[in-house]
mmCIF file of C-alpha atoms in Angstrom:
data_model
loop_
_atom_site.group_PDB
_atom_site.id
_atom_site.type_symbol
_atom_site.label_atom_id
_atom_site.label_comp_id
_atom_site.label_asym_id
_atom_site.label_seq_id
_atom_site.Cartn_x
_atom_site.Cartn_y
_atom_site.Cartn_z
ATOM 1 C CA MET A 5 -196.859 -61.342 68.311
ATOM 2 C CA THR A 6 -197.383 -61.001 72.084
ATOM 3 C CA ASP A 7 -200.537 -62.021 73.926
ATOM 4 C CA VAL A 8 -201.276 -58.300 74.404
ATOM 5 C CA ASP A 9 -201.086 -57.764 70.630
ATOM 6 C CA SER A 10 -203.362 -60.748 70.110
ATOM 7 C CA ARG A 11 -205.897 -59.518 72.658
ATOM 8 C CA ALA A 12 -205.932 -56.019 71.151
ATOM 9 C CA GLY A 13 -206.561 -57.553 67.740
ATOM 10 C CA GLY A 14 -209.328 -59.746 69.150
ATOM 11 C CA VAL A 15 -211.067 -56.790 70.799
ATOM 12 C CA LEU A 16 -210.961 -54.738 67.613
ATOM 13 C CA ALA A 17 -212.135 -57.656 65.487
ATOM 14 C CA LEU A 18 -215.210 -58.126 67.692
ATOM 15 C CA LEU A 19 -216.013 -54.418 67.634
ATOM 16 C CA THR A 20 -215.555 -54.137 63.879
ATOM 17 C CA GLU A 21 -217.716 -57.189 63.248
ATOM 18 C CA ARG A 22 -220.529 -55.558 65.240
ATOM 19 C CA GLY A 23 -220.051 -52.077 63.846
ATOM 20 C CA GLN A 24 -219.302 -50.746 67.336
ATOM 21 C CA THR A 25 -216.711 -48.272 68.566
ATOM 22 C CA LEU A 26 -214.331 -47.898 71.513
ATOM 23 C CA ALA A 27 -212.807 -45.033 73.495
ATOM 24 C CA VAL A 28 -210.135 -45.274 76.195
ATOM 25 C CA ALA A 29 -209.452 -43.251 79.364
ATOM 26 C CA GLU A 30 -206.036 -43.806 80.914
ATOM 27 C CA SER A 31 -204.308 -42.641 84.060
ATOM 28 C CA LEU A 32 -201.796 -45.230 85.297
ATOM 29 C CA THR A 33 -201.048 -46.581 81.802
ATOM 30 C CA GLY A 34 -200.447 -43.136 80.270
ATOM 31 C CA GLY A 35 -201.577 -43.993 76.732
ATOM 32 C CA LEU A 36 -200.253 -47.563 76.521
ATOM 33 C CA VAL A 37 -203.700 -49.122 76.004
ATOM 34 C CA ALA A 38 -204.357 -46.765 73.100
ATOM 35 C CA ALA A 39 -200.902 -47.526 71.697
ATOM 36 C CA GLU A 40 -201.610 -51.271 71.684
ATOM 37 C CA LEU A 41 -204.935 -50.743 69.953
ATOM 38 C CA THR A 42 -203.611 -48.381 67.297
ATOM 39 C CA ALA A 43 -200.764 -50.779 66.504
ATOM 40 C CA VAL A 44 -203.354 -53.154 65.020
ATOM 41 C CA PRO A 45 -203.882 -52.607 61.274
ATOM 42 C CA GLY A 46 -207.345 -51.218 60.582
ATOM 43 C CA ALA A 47 -207.861 -50.087 64.195
ATOM 44 C CA SER A 48 -209.559 -46.893 63.014
ATOM 45 C CA ARG A 49 -212.623 -48.895 61.992
ATOM 46 C CA ALA A 50 -213.477 -49.313 65.672
ATOM 47 C CA PHE A 51 -211.139 -47.213 67.839
ATOM 48 C CA LEU A 52 -212.193 -43.567 68.120
ATOM 49 C CA GLY A 53 -209.539 -42.167 70.441
ATOM 50 C CA SER A 54 -208.392 -41.749 74.017
ATOM 51 C CA VAL A 55 -207.976 -39.339 76.910
ATOM 52 C CA THR A 56 -204.885 -39.559 79.116
ATOM 53 C CA ALA A 57 -206.135 -37.989 82.336
ATOM 54 C CA TYR A 58 -203.254 -38.205 84.780
ATOM 55 C CA ALA A 59 -204.348 -35.266 86.939
ATOM 56 C CA ALA A 60 -207.423 -35.459 89.148
ATOM 57 C CA ALA A 61 -208.684 -32.183 87.672
ATOM 58 C CA LEU A 62 -208.768 -33.721 84.196
ATOM 59 C CA LYS A 63 -210.607 -36.760 85.483
ATOM 60 C CA ARG A 64 -213.189 -34.384 86.910
ATOM 61 C CA ASP A 65 -213.409 -31.757 84.179
ATOM 62 C CA VAL A 66 -212.861 -33.811 81.025
ATOM 63 C CA LEU A 67 -214.210 -37.227 81.994
ATOM 64 C CA GLY A 68 -216.904 -36.105 84.419
ATOM 65 C CA VAL A 69 -215.666 -38.031 87.450
ATOM 66 C CA ASP A 70 -217.399 -36.770 90.576
ATOM 67 C CA GLY A 71 -215.150 -34.243 92.313
ATOM 68 C CA ALA A 72 -216.362 -35.173 95.791
ATOM 69 C CA LEU A 73 -215.577 -38.822 95.072
ATOM 70 C CA LEU A 74 -212.029 -37.922 94.036
ATOM 71 C CA GLU A 75 -211.527 -35.852 97.187
ATOM 72 C CA GLU A 76 -212.926 -38.555 99.438
ATOM 73 C CA ARG A 77 -211.318 -41.659 97.935
ATOM 74 C CA GLY A 78 -208.577 -40.431 95.607
ATOM 75 C CA ALA A 79 -208.064 -41.560 92.039
ATOM 76 C CA VAL A 80 -207.288 -45.225 92.791
ATOM 77 C CA ASP A 81 -210.809 -46.484 93.334
ATOM 78 C CA PRO A 82 -213.225 -48.769 91.459
ATOM 79 C CA GLU A 83 -215.966 -46.162 91.225
ATOM 80 C CA VAL A 84 -213.492 -43.631 89.824
ATOM 81 C CA ALA A 85 -212.507 -46.200 87.196
ATOM 82 C CA ARG A 86 -216.156 -46.802 86.314
ATOM 83 C CA GLN A 87 -216.862 -43.095 85.978
ATOM 84 C CA MET A 88 -213.769 -42.660 83.809
ATOM 85 C CA ALA A 89 -214.970 -45.426 81.478
ATOM 86 C CA GLN A 90 -218.467 -43.980 81.325
ATOM 87 C CA GLY A 91 -217.109 -40.470 80.873
ATOM 88 C CA VAL A 92 -214.828 -41.261 77.940
ATOM 89 C CA ARG A 93 -217.584 -43.292 76.309
ATOM 90 C CA THR A 94 -219.879 -40.275 76.504
ATOM 91 C CA ALA A 95 -217.278 -37.630 75.629
ATOM 92 C CA LEU A 96 -216.067 -39.414 72.500
ATOM 93 C CA GLY A 97 -219.438 -40.826 71.471
ATOM 94 C CA ALA A 98 -218.327 -44.460 71.591
ATOM 95 C CA ASP A 99 -220.322 -47.622 72.175
ATOM 96 C CA TRP A 100 -217.737 -48.867 74.673
ATOM 97 C CA GLY A 101 -215.339 -47.185 77.077
ATOM 98 C CA VAL A 102 -212.431 -48.715 78.984
ATOM 99 C CA ALA A 103 -210.413 -47.033 81.737
ATOM 100 C CA THR A 104 -207.327 -47.660 83.863
ATOM 101 C CA THR A 105 -206.265 -46.169 87.184
ATOM 102 C CA GLY A 106 -203.826 -47.435 89.791
ATOM 103 C CA VAL A 107 -200.466 -47.250 91.532
ATOM 104 C CA ALA A 108 -197.271 -48.142 89.662
ATOM 105 C CA GLY A 109 -195.016 -46.781 92.402
ATOM 106 C CA PRO A 110 -192.561 -46.093 93.726
ATOM 107 C CA GLU A 111 -194.741 -45.033 96.683
ATOM 108 C CA PRO A 112 -198.285 -46.002 97.738
ATOM 109 C CA GLN A 113 -201.030 -43.600 96.651
ATOM 110 C CA ASP A 114 -204.410 -42.769 98.185
ATOM 111 C CA GLY A 115 -203.846 -45.467 100.797
ATOM 112 C CA GLN A 116 -203.393 -48.127 98.119
ATOM 113 C CA PRO A 117 -200.220 -50.217 97.821
ATOM 114 C CA VAL A 118 -198.043 -50.310 94.728
ATOM 115 C CA GLY A 119 -199.500 -52.739 92.199
ATOM 116 C CA THR A 120 -203.148 -51.939 92.959
ATOM 117 C CA VAL A 121 -204.890 -51.338 89.636
ATOM 118 C CA TYR A 122 -208.521 -50.846 88.674
ATOM 119 C CA VAL A 123 -209.698 -51.338 85.119
ATOM 120 C CA ALA A 124 -213.276 -50.593 84.135
ATOM 121 C CA VAL A 125 -215.459 -51.125 81.112
ATOM 122 C CA ALA A 126 -218.650 -49.240 80.248
ATOM 123 C CA GLY A 127 -220.871 -50.415 77.443
ATOM 124 C CA PRO A 128 -224.445 -50.668 76.272
ATOM 125 C CA GLY A 129 -226.691 -51.486 79.220
ATOM 126 C CA ALA A 130 -230.313 -52.323 79.849
ATOM 127 C CA GLY A 131 -232.849 -49.759 78.719
ATOM 128 C CA GLU A 132 -231.426 -46.259 78.841
ATOM 129 C CA GLY A 133 -228.758 -47.161 81.381
ATOM 130 C CA VAL A 134 -225.057 -47.638 80.824
ATOM 131 C CA GLY A 135 -223.471 -50.816 82.084
ATOM 132 C CA ALA A 136 -220.187 -50.542 83.943
ATOM 133 C CA VAL A 137 -217.929 -53.069 85.641
ATOM 134 C CA ALA A 138 -214.635 -52.591 87.466
ATOM 135 C CA ASP A 139 -212.006 -55.232 88.180
ATOM 136 C CA ARG A 140 -209.230 -54.919 90.732
ATOM 137 C CA LEU A 141 -205.890 -56.259 89.590
ATOM 138 C CA ARG A 142 -203.156 -56.973 92.119
ATOM 139 C CA ILE A 143 -199.903 -56.838 90.233
ATOM 140 C CA GLU A 144 -196.466 -57.472 91.672
ATOM 141 C CA GLY A 145 -194.584 -56.109 88.662
ATOM 142 C CA SER A 146 -191.765 -58.010 87.026
ATOM 143 C CA ARG A 147 -188.163 -58.226 88.095
ATOM 144 C CA SER A 148 -187.350 -60.861 85.512
ATOM 145 C CA GLY A 149 -185.390 -58.319 83.541
ATOM 146 C CA ASP A 150 -183.277 -57.105 86.457
ATOM 147 C CA ARG A 151 -179.590 -57.106 85.718
ATOM 148 C CA ALA A 152 -176.605 -57.415 87.999
ATOM 149 C CA GLY A 153 -175.433 -53.948 88.885
ATOM 150 C CA ASP A 154 -178.843 -52.302 88.416
ATOM 151 C CA SER A 155 -179.315 -49.397 90.776
ATOM 152 C CA GLY A 156 -182.339 -49.334 93.043
ATOM 153 C CA GLU A 157 -183.856 -46.690 90.796
ATOM 154 C CA GLU A 158 -183.345 -48.810 87.674
ATOM 155 C CA ALA A 159 -184.846 -51.867 89.353
ATOM 156 C CA GLY A 160 -187.781 -49.802 90.578
ATOM 157 C CA GLU A 161 -188.446 -48.446 87.108
ATOM 158 C CA ARG A 162 -188.398 -51.986 85.750
ATOM 159 C CA VAL A 163 -191.057 -52.960 88.282
ATOM 160 C CA ARG A 164 -193.174 -49.917 87.422
ATOM 161 C CA ALA A 165 -192.919 -50.749 83.728
ATOM 162 C CA GLY A 166 -194.012 -54.298 84.500
ATOM 163 C CA ILE A 167 -197.049 -53.046 86.416
ATOM 164 C CA ARG A 168 -198.059 -50.779 83.536
ATOM 165 C CA THR A 169 -197.644 -53.608 81.008
ATOM 166 C CA GLU A 170 -199.736 -55.991 83.094
ATOM 167 C CA SER A 171 -202.345 -53.251 83.498
ATOM 168 C CA VAL A 172 -202.687 -52.954 79.716
ATOM 169 C CA ARG A 173 -203.110 -56.715 79.473
ATOM 170 C CA GLY A 174 -205.697 -56.636 82.252
ATOM 171 C CA ALA A 175 -207.679 -53.827 80.639
ATOM 172 C CA LEU A 176 -207.833 -55.638 77.302
ATOM 173 C CA ASP A 177 -208.772 -58.912 79.012
ATOM 174 C CA VAL A 178 -211.643 -57.310 80.940
ATOM 175 C CA LEU A 179 -212.868 -55.548 77.799
ATOM 176 C CA TYR A 180 -212.722 -58.758 75.769
ATOM 177 C CA ARG A 181 -214.639 -60.619 78.482
ATOM 178 C CA GLU A 182 -217.353 -57.966 78.558
ATOM 179 C CA LEU A 183 -217.642 -57.952 74.767
ATOM 180 C CA ILE A 184 -218.087 -61.732 74.764
ATOM 181 C CA GLY A 185 -220.621 -61.497 77.590
ATOM 182 C CA ASN A 186 -222.527 -58.802 75.727
ATOM 183 C CA ALA A 187 -222.671 -60.989 72.622
ATOM 184 C CA GLU A 188 -224.171 -63.762 74.731
ATOM 185 C CA GLY A 189 -226.971 -61.459 75.807
ATOM 186 C CA ARG A 190 -225.622 -60.297 79.167
ATOM 187 C CA VAL A 191 -225.875 -56.556 79.505
ATOM 188 C CA GLY A 192 -223.423 -54.511 81.521
ATOM 189 C CA ASN A 193 -223.863 -53.998 85.234
ATOM 190 C CA GLU A 194 -224.977 -50.777 86.792
ATOM 191 C CA ALA A 195 -222.207 -48.684 88.277
ATOM 192 C CA GLY A 196 -221.342 -49.967 91.722
ATOM 193 C CA ALA A 197 -222.625 -53.452 91.004
ATOM 194 C CA ARG A 198 -219.395 -55.367 91.494
ATOM 195 C CA ASP A 199 -215.686 -55.451 92.028
ATOM 196 C CA VAL A 200 -213.828 -58.555 90.991
ATOM 197 C CA CYS A 201 -210.394 -59.410 92.336
ATOM 198 C CA SER A 202 -208.448 -60.852 89.451
ATOM 199 C CA PRO A 203 -205.835 -63.533 90.078
ATOM 200 C CA GLU A 204 -202.366 -62.297 90.837
#
């Protein structure tokens, strides 16, 4: 069992224990967060479903991300991540929403370098509000699996795969942290309240 498997199981165990549900919105990770969650036996007790919104139009039309924000800042932005998490939570009727957006490469995007990733979590907040936090992950990717004779394209794809894998881990870690914080009586932050730079 990998640490990602363990974290997915831990997230689902906490949600199931509380009778709460989760929905996922993914861009950069293309369904990998949902895949990790659904690989856990009994995931359906807490996991409702996911939206893979790769295109900006889907982020806007399906998840409710502000169109002007997307035009001004692009998709790789903490507020976009927050709105994705809030949007999937609302669209699927879940207690919690988690979202990923970022740049796996090979080229920079929206002025952000390869390896820039934002993960966001939206959950029950104070009063009628919805709490939302976004963390910035700076991921180098992994070349540990490079082989002699790999072409530049093969090596690049290995790095992109490493960035996506680390993004899944980061999303589950942020979600787990917020679930623990919520259990301790800390409600989610209002959108725009913080960005945290996670260790590289």
